[in-house]
Amino acid sequence: MPMIDPFSVKPNSRFAGPALLASALAAMLLTIGPAGAEDTVRQVLPSGPPPVAPQQLTKEKAPDESEIQRFCSNIADAARDRRYALQAQELKELQAGIDQRMKALEDKRAEYEQWLKRREVFLARAEDGVVKIYAGMKPDAAAERLAMVNVDLAAAILMKLDSRKAGVILNEMDQKAAAALTGIMASAARRVDPS
């Protein structure tokens, strides 16, 4: 848009209104001068707070070191107390979790002890039953059967049998199997550990 000289515009032309407005604004700015140019323009909204007078608009100075130290020292006790309260709350929550886990472990331990007692009772009954079975068998049949089972189990059964019955069963066994069983039974009967 070309620059228009406001003094050369005819009153009825289409540029007359904007030109007069521009010249009026220029005249106002010139009369305000440099002191008025430093003021900032503030927008006042109808529902907003009232405008603040220029003398009230002063910049707040930055707090100096002593003010910061006073502020920090004033809130230090409250901050420390809050930190301790948070730590105490966290410790209480952790303690509750530990107590819950300890209770669960105690329940499991009691359950395992009960199963262990049942197992020991079962093994004692089974062991007594097995010993009675071999005690009632004929010596040659018992020797044949003991030769087929684990050597440690056979030695344990023979140790539980009456010594006469065990001797007769060993007499019916193979020499090498009888010697192995006798060695195991002798080392188990020692009161002192040979190693």
mmCIF file of C-alpha atoms in Angstrom:
data_model
loop_
_atom_site.group_PDB
_atom_site.id
_atom_site.type_symbol
_atom_site.label_atom_id
_atom_site.label_comp_id
_atom_site.label_asym_id
_atom_site.label_seq_id
_atom_site.Cartn_x
_atom_site.Cartn_y
_atom_site.Cartn_z
ATOM 1 C CA MET A 1 0.000 0.000 0.000
ATOM 2 C CA PRO A 2 1.518 3.363 -0.992
ATOM 3 C CA MET A 3 2.274 6.048 1.647
ATOM 4 C CA ILE A 4 -0.330 8.755 1.703
ATOM 5 C CA ASP A 5 0.385 12.275 2.716
ATOM 6 C CA PRO A 6 -2.482 13.284 5.042
ATOM 7 C CA PHE A 7 -2.253 16.935 3.989
ATOM 8 C CA SER A 8 -2.676 16.186 0.308
ATOM 9 C CA VAL A 9 -5.815 14.051 0.728
ATOM 10 C CA LYS A 10 -9.105 15.524 -0.328
ATOM 11 C CA PRO A 11 -11.852 15.458 2.268
ATOM 12 C CA ASN A 12 -14.239 13.259 0.215
ATOM 13 C CA SER A 13 -11.679 10.691 -1.011
ATOM 14 C CA ARG A 14 -11.608 7.125 0.264
ATOM 15 C CA PHE A 15 -8.258 7.685 2.032
ATOM 16 C CA ALA A 16 -9.491 10.677 4.066
ATOM 17 C CA GLY A 17 -10.622 8.739 7.190
ATOM 18 C CA PRO A 18 -7.530 6.572 7.696
ATOM 19 C CA ALA A 19 -5.208 9.415 6.843
ATOM 20 C CA LEU A 20 -6.748 11.728 9.409
ATOM 21 C CA LEU A 21 -6.641 8.978 12.020
ATOM 22 C CA ALA A 22 -2.958 8.301 11.315
ATOM 23 C CA SER A 23 -2.095 11.989 11.578
ATOM 24 C CA ALA A 24 -3.984 12.300 14.858
ATOM 25 C CA LEU A 25 -2.107 9.362 16.308
ATOM 26 C CA ALA A 26 1.212 10.771 15.192
ATOM 27 C CA ALA A 27 0.379 14.116 16.826
ATOM 28 C CA MET A 28 -0.539 12.390 20.089
ATOM 29 C CA LEU A 29 2.686 10.429 20.155
ATOM 30 C CA LEU A 30 4.682 13.572 19.586
ATOM 31 C CA THR A 31 2.951 15.380 22.443
ATOM 32 C CA ILE A 32 3.476 12.492 24.859
ATOM 33 C CA GLY A 33 7.203 12.603 24.378
ATOM 34 C CA PRO A 34 9.862 10.151 25.523
ATOM 35 C CA ALA A 35 8.647 9.946 29.163
ATOM 36 C CA GLY A 36 5.256 8.564 28.120
ATOM 37 C CA ALA A 37 6.848 6.028 25.759
ATOM 38 C CA GLU A 38 8.383 4.152 28.723
ATOM 39 C CA ASP A 39 4.974 3.333 30.209
ATOM 40 C CA THR A 40 3.605 -0.009 29.243
ATOM 41 C CA VAL A 41 0.102 -0.528 27.986
ATOM 42 C CA ARG A 42 -2.070 -2.652 30.289
ATOM 43 C CA GLN A 43 -5.255 -4.299 29.227
ATOM 44 C CA VAL A 44 -8.127 -4.100 31.686
ATOM 45 C CA LEU A 45 -10.734 -6.808 31.383
ATOM 46 C CA PRO A 46 -14.317 -6.132 32.511
ATOM 47 C CA SER A 47 -14.371 -9.045 34.963
ATOM 48 C CA GLY A 48 -10.719 -8.760 35.976
ATOM 49 C CA PRO A 49 -9.074 -6.921 38.861
ATOM 50 C CA PRO A 50 -8.828 -3.151 38.705
ATOM 51 C CA PRO A 51 -5.692 -1.743 37.098
ATOM 52 C CA VAL A 52 -2.766 -1.152 39.376
ATOM 53 C CA ALA A 53 -1.409 2.348 39.715
ATOM 54 C CA PRO A 54 2.060 2.833 38.187
ATOM 55 C CA GLN A 55 3.704 3.685 41.515
ATOM 56 C CA GLN A 56 2.593 0.288 42.882
ATOM 57 C CA LEU A 57 4.294 -1.585 40.043
ATOM 58 C CA THR A 58 7.792 -1.809 41.413
ATOM 59 C CA LYS A 59 10.073 -4.716 40.774
ATOM 60 C CA GLU A 60 10.644 -6.920 43.764
ATOM 61 C CA LYS A 61 14.272 -7.161 44.622
ATOM 62 C CA ALA A 62 15.873 -10.585 44.706
ATOM 63 C CA PRO A 63 16.197 -11.969 48.229
ATOM 64 C CA ASP A 64 19.677 -11.769 49.604
ATOM 65 C CA GLU A 65 21.606 -14.647 51.191
ATOM 66 C CA SER A 66 20.561 -13.848 54.757
ATOM 67 C CA GLU A 67 16.856 -13.943 53.874
ATOM 68 C CA ILE A 68 17.319 -17.313 52.143
ATOM 69 C CA GLN A 69 19.217 -18.696 55.125
ATOM 70 C CA ARG A 70 16.554 -17.443 57.537
ATOM 71 C CA PHE A 71 13.819 -19.041 55.432
ATOM 72 C CA CYS A 72 15.674 -22.331 55.245
ATOM 73 C CA SER A 73 16.438 -22.333 58.963
ATOM 74 C CA ASN A 74 12.803 -21.528 59.768
ATOM 75 C CA ILE A 75 11.473 -24.495 57.788
ATOM 76 C CA ALA A 76 14.312 -26.913 58.578
ATOM 77 C CA ASP A 77 12.646 -28.354 61.689
ATOM 78 C CA ALA A 78 9.308 -28.813 59.943
ATOM 79 C CA ALA A 79 10.988 -30.429 56.937
ATOM 80 C CA ARG A 80 13.002 -32.742 59.184
ATOM 81 C CA ASP A 81 9.874 -33.701 61.153
ATOM 82 C CA ARG A 82 7.990 -34.415 57.923
ATOM 83 C CA ARG A 83 10.878 -36.494 56.597
ATOM 84 C CA TYR A 84 10.995 -38.482 59.864
ATOM 85 C CA ALA A 85 7.223 -38.981 59.768
ATOM 86 C CA LEU A 86 7.450 -40.302 56.190
ATOM 87 C CA GLN A 87 10.298 -42.621 57.128
ATOM 88 C CA ALA A 88 8.410 -43.855 60.192
ATOM 89 C CA GLN A 89 5.337 -44.539 58.050
ATOM 90 C CA GLU A 90 7.460 -46.430 55.523
ATOM 91 C CA LEU A 91 9.076 -48.450 58.317
ATOM 92 C CA LYS A 92 5.652 -49.334 59.725
ATOM 93 C CA GLU A 93 4.534 -50.541 56.289
ATOM 94 C CA LEU A 94 7.717 -52.592 55.898
ATOM 95 C CA GLN A 95 7.288 -54.041 59.397
ATOM 96 C CA ALA A 96 3.696 -55.027 58.584
ATOM 97 C CA GLY A 97 4.925 -56.775 55.422
ATOM 98 C CA ILE A 98 7.652 -58.571 57.350
ATOM 99 C CA ASP A 99 5.179 -59.657 60.038
ATOM 100 C CA GLN A 100 2.842 -60.990 57.366
ATOM 101 C CA ARG A 101 5.658 -62.942 55.721
ATOM 102 C CA MET A 102 6.855 -64.270 59.089
ATOM 103 C CA LYS A 103 3.347 -65.516 59.850
ATOM 104 C CA ALA A 104 3.170 -67.219 56.436
ATOM 105 C CA LEU A 105 6.588 -68.818 57.040
ATOM 106 C CA GLU A 106 5.519 -69.977 60.496
ATOM 107 C CA ASP A 107 2.386 -71.553 59.007
ATOM 108 C CA LYS A 108 4.484 -73.334 56.362
ATOM 109 C CA ARG A 109 6.965 -74.521 58.993
ATOM 110 C CA ALA A 110 4.153 -75.971 61.097
ATOM 111 C CA GLU A 111 2.720 -77.670 57.998
ATOM 112 C CA TYR A 112 6.121 -79.144 57.104
ATOM 113 C CA GLU A 113 6.658 -80.379 60.655
ATOM 114 C CA GLN A 114 3.284 -82.095 60.544
ATOM 115 C CA TRP A 115 4.165 -83.767 57.220
ATOM 116 C CA LEU A 116 7.566 -84.769 58.595
ATOM 117 C CA LYS A 117 5.952 -86.421 61.634
ATOM 118 C CA ARG A 118 3.537 -88.272 59.351
ATOM 119 C CA ARG A 119 6.426 -89.405 57.176
ATOM 120 C CA GLU A 120 8.464 -90.620 60.155
ATOM 121 C CA VAL A 121 5.491 -92.527 61.510
ATOM 122 C CA PHE A 122 4.886 -94.053 58.077
ATOM 123 C CA LEU A 123 8.545 -95.011 57.653
ATOM 124 C CA ALA A 124 8.682 -96.546 61.125
ATOM 125 C CA ARG A 125 5.568 -98.588 60.393
ATOM 126 C CA ALA A 126 6.853 -99.574 56.949
ATOM 127 C CA GLU A 127 10.257 -100.455 58.366
ATOM 128 C CA ASP A 128 8.740 -102.585 61.124
ATOM 129 C CA GLY A 129 6.448 -104.196 58.543
ATOM 130 C CA VAL A 130 9.346 -104.979 56.192
ATOM 131 C CA VAL A 131 11.409 -106.420 59.035
ATOM 132 C CA LYS A 132 8.480 -108.593 60.124
ATOM 133 C CA ILE A 133 8.010 -109.808 56.548
ATOM 134 C CA TYR A 134 11.655 -110.876 56.247
ATOM 135 C CA ALA A 135 11.561 -112.394 59.734
ATOM 136 C CA GLY A 136 8.638 -114.592 58.704
ATOM 137 C CA MET A 137 10.214 -115.749 55.424
ATOM 138 C CA LYS A 138 12.267 -118.912 54.983
ATOM 139 C CA PRO A 139 16.004 -118.116 55.174
ATOM 140 C CA ASP A 140 16.805 -119.167 51.595
ATOM 141 C CA ALA A 141 13.923 -117.057 50.140
ATOM 142 C CA ALA A 142 14.853 -114.055 52.336
ATOM 143 C CA ALA A 143 18.493 -114.335 51.204
ATOM 144 C CA GLU A 144 17.440 -114.407 47.561
ATOM 145 C CA ARG A 145 15.200 -111.332 47.969
ATOM 146 C CA LEU A 146 17.759 -109.327 49.994
ATOM 147 C CA ALA A 147 20.362 -109.934 47.292
ATOM 148 C CA MET A 148 18.129 -108.020 44.841
ATOM 149 C CA VAL A 149 17.467 -104.891 46.960
ATOM 150 C CA ASN A 150 19.791 -101.998 47.673
ATOM 151 C CA VAL A 151 22.790 -103.041 49.783
ATOM 152 C CA ASP A 152 22.193 -100.348 52.418
ATOM 153 C CA LEU A 153 18.519 -101.297 52.761
ATOM 154 C CA ALA A 154 19.387 -105.000 53.024
ATOM 155 C CA ALA A 155 21.957 -104.251 55.741
ATOM 156 C CA ALA A 156 19.419 -102.130 57.659
ATOM 157 C CA ILE A 157 16.831 -104.938 57.486
ATOM 158 C CA LEU A 158 19.358 -107.558 58.663
ATOM 159 C CA MET A 159 20.393 -105.315 61.568
ATOM 160 C CA LYS A 160 16.773 -105.089 62.728
ATOM 161 C CA LEU A 161 16.245 -108.851 62.553
ATOM 162 C CA ASP A 162 17.005 -111.230 65.381
ATOM 163 C CA SER A 163 20.719 -112.096 65.239
ATOM 164 C CA ARG A 164 20.005 -115.842 64.793
ATOM 165 C CA LYS A 165 17.600 -115.191 61.908
ATOM 166 C CA ALA A 166 20.063 -112.710 60.328
ATOM 167 C CA GLY A 167 22.883 -115.234 60.624
ATOM 168 C CA VAL A 168 20.842 -117.944 58.900
ATOM 169 C CA ILE A 169 19.884 -115.537 56.050
ATOM 170 C CA LEU A 170 23.541 -114.479 55.599
ATOM 171 C CA ASN A 171 24.521 -118.162 55.516
ATOM 172 C CA GLU A 172 22.153 -118.706 52.574
ATOM 173 C CA MET A 173 23.521 -115.687 50.601
ATOM 174 C CA ASP A 174 26.364 -115.518 48.095
ATOM 175 C CA GLN A 175 29.743 -115.070 49.801
ATOM 176 C CA LYS A 176 30.516 -111.699 48.193
ATOM 177 C CA ALA A 177 27.024 -110.270 48.950
ATOM 178 C CA ALA A 178 27.201 -111.582 52.532
ATOM 179 C CA ALA A 179 30.662 -110.035 52.990
ATOM 180 C CA ALA A 180 29.472 -106.662 51.678
ATOM 181 C CA LEU A 181 26.422 -106.697 53.955
ATOM 182 C CA THR A 182 28.524 -107.739 56.946
ATOM 183 C CA GLY A 183 30.962 -104.866 56.294
ATOM 184 C CA ILE A 184 28.137 -102.328 56.133
ATOM 185 C CA MET A 185 26.522 -103.721 59.287
ATOM 186 C CA ALA A 186 29.858 -103.657 61.163
ATOM 187 C CA SER A 187 30.620 -100.044 60.180
ATOM 188 C CA ALA A 188 27.079 -98.970 61.147
ATOM 189 C CA ALA A 189 27.453 -100.648 64.544
ATOM 190 C CA ARG A 190 30.626 -98.705 65.399
ATOM 191 C CA ARG A 191 30.158 -96.012 67.952
ATOM 192 C CA VAL A 192 32.946 -93.831 66.604
ATOM 193 C CA ASP A 193 32.940 -92.491 63.057
ATOM 194 C CA PRO A 194 35.848 -94.160 61.187
ATOM 195 C CA SER A 195 36.514 -91.095 59.029
#
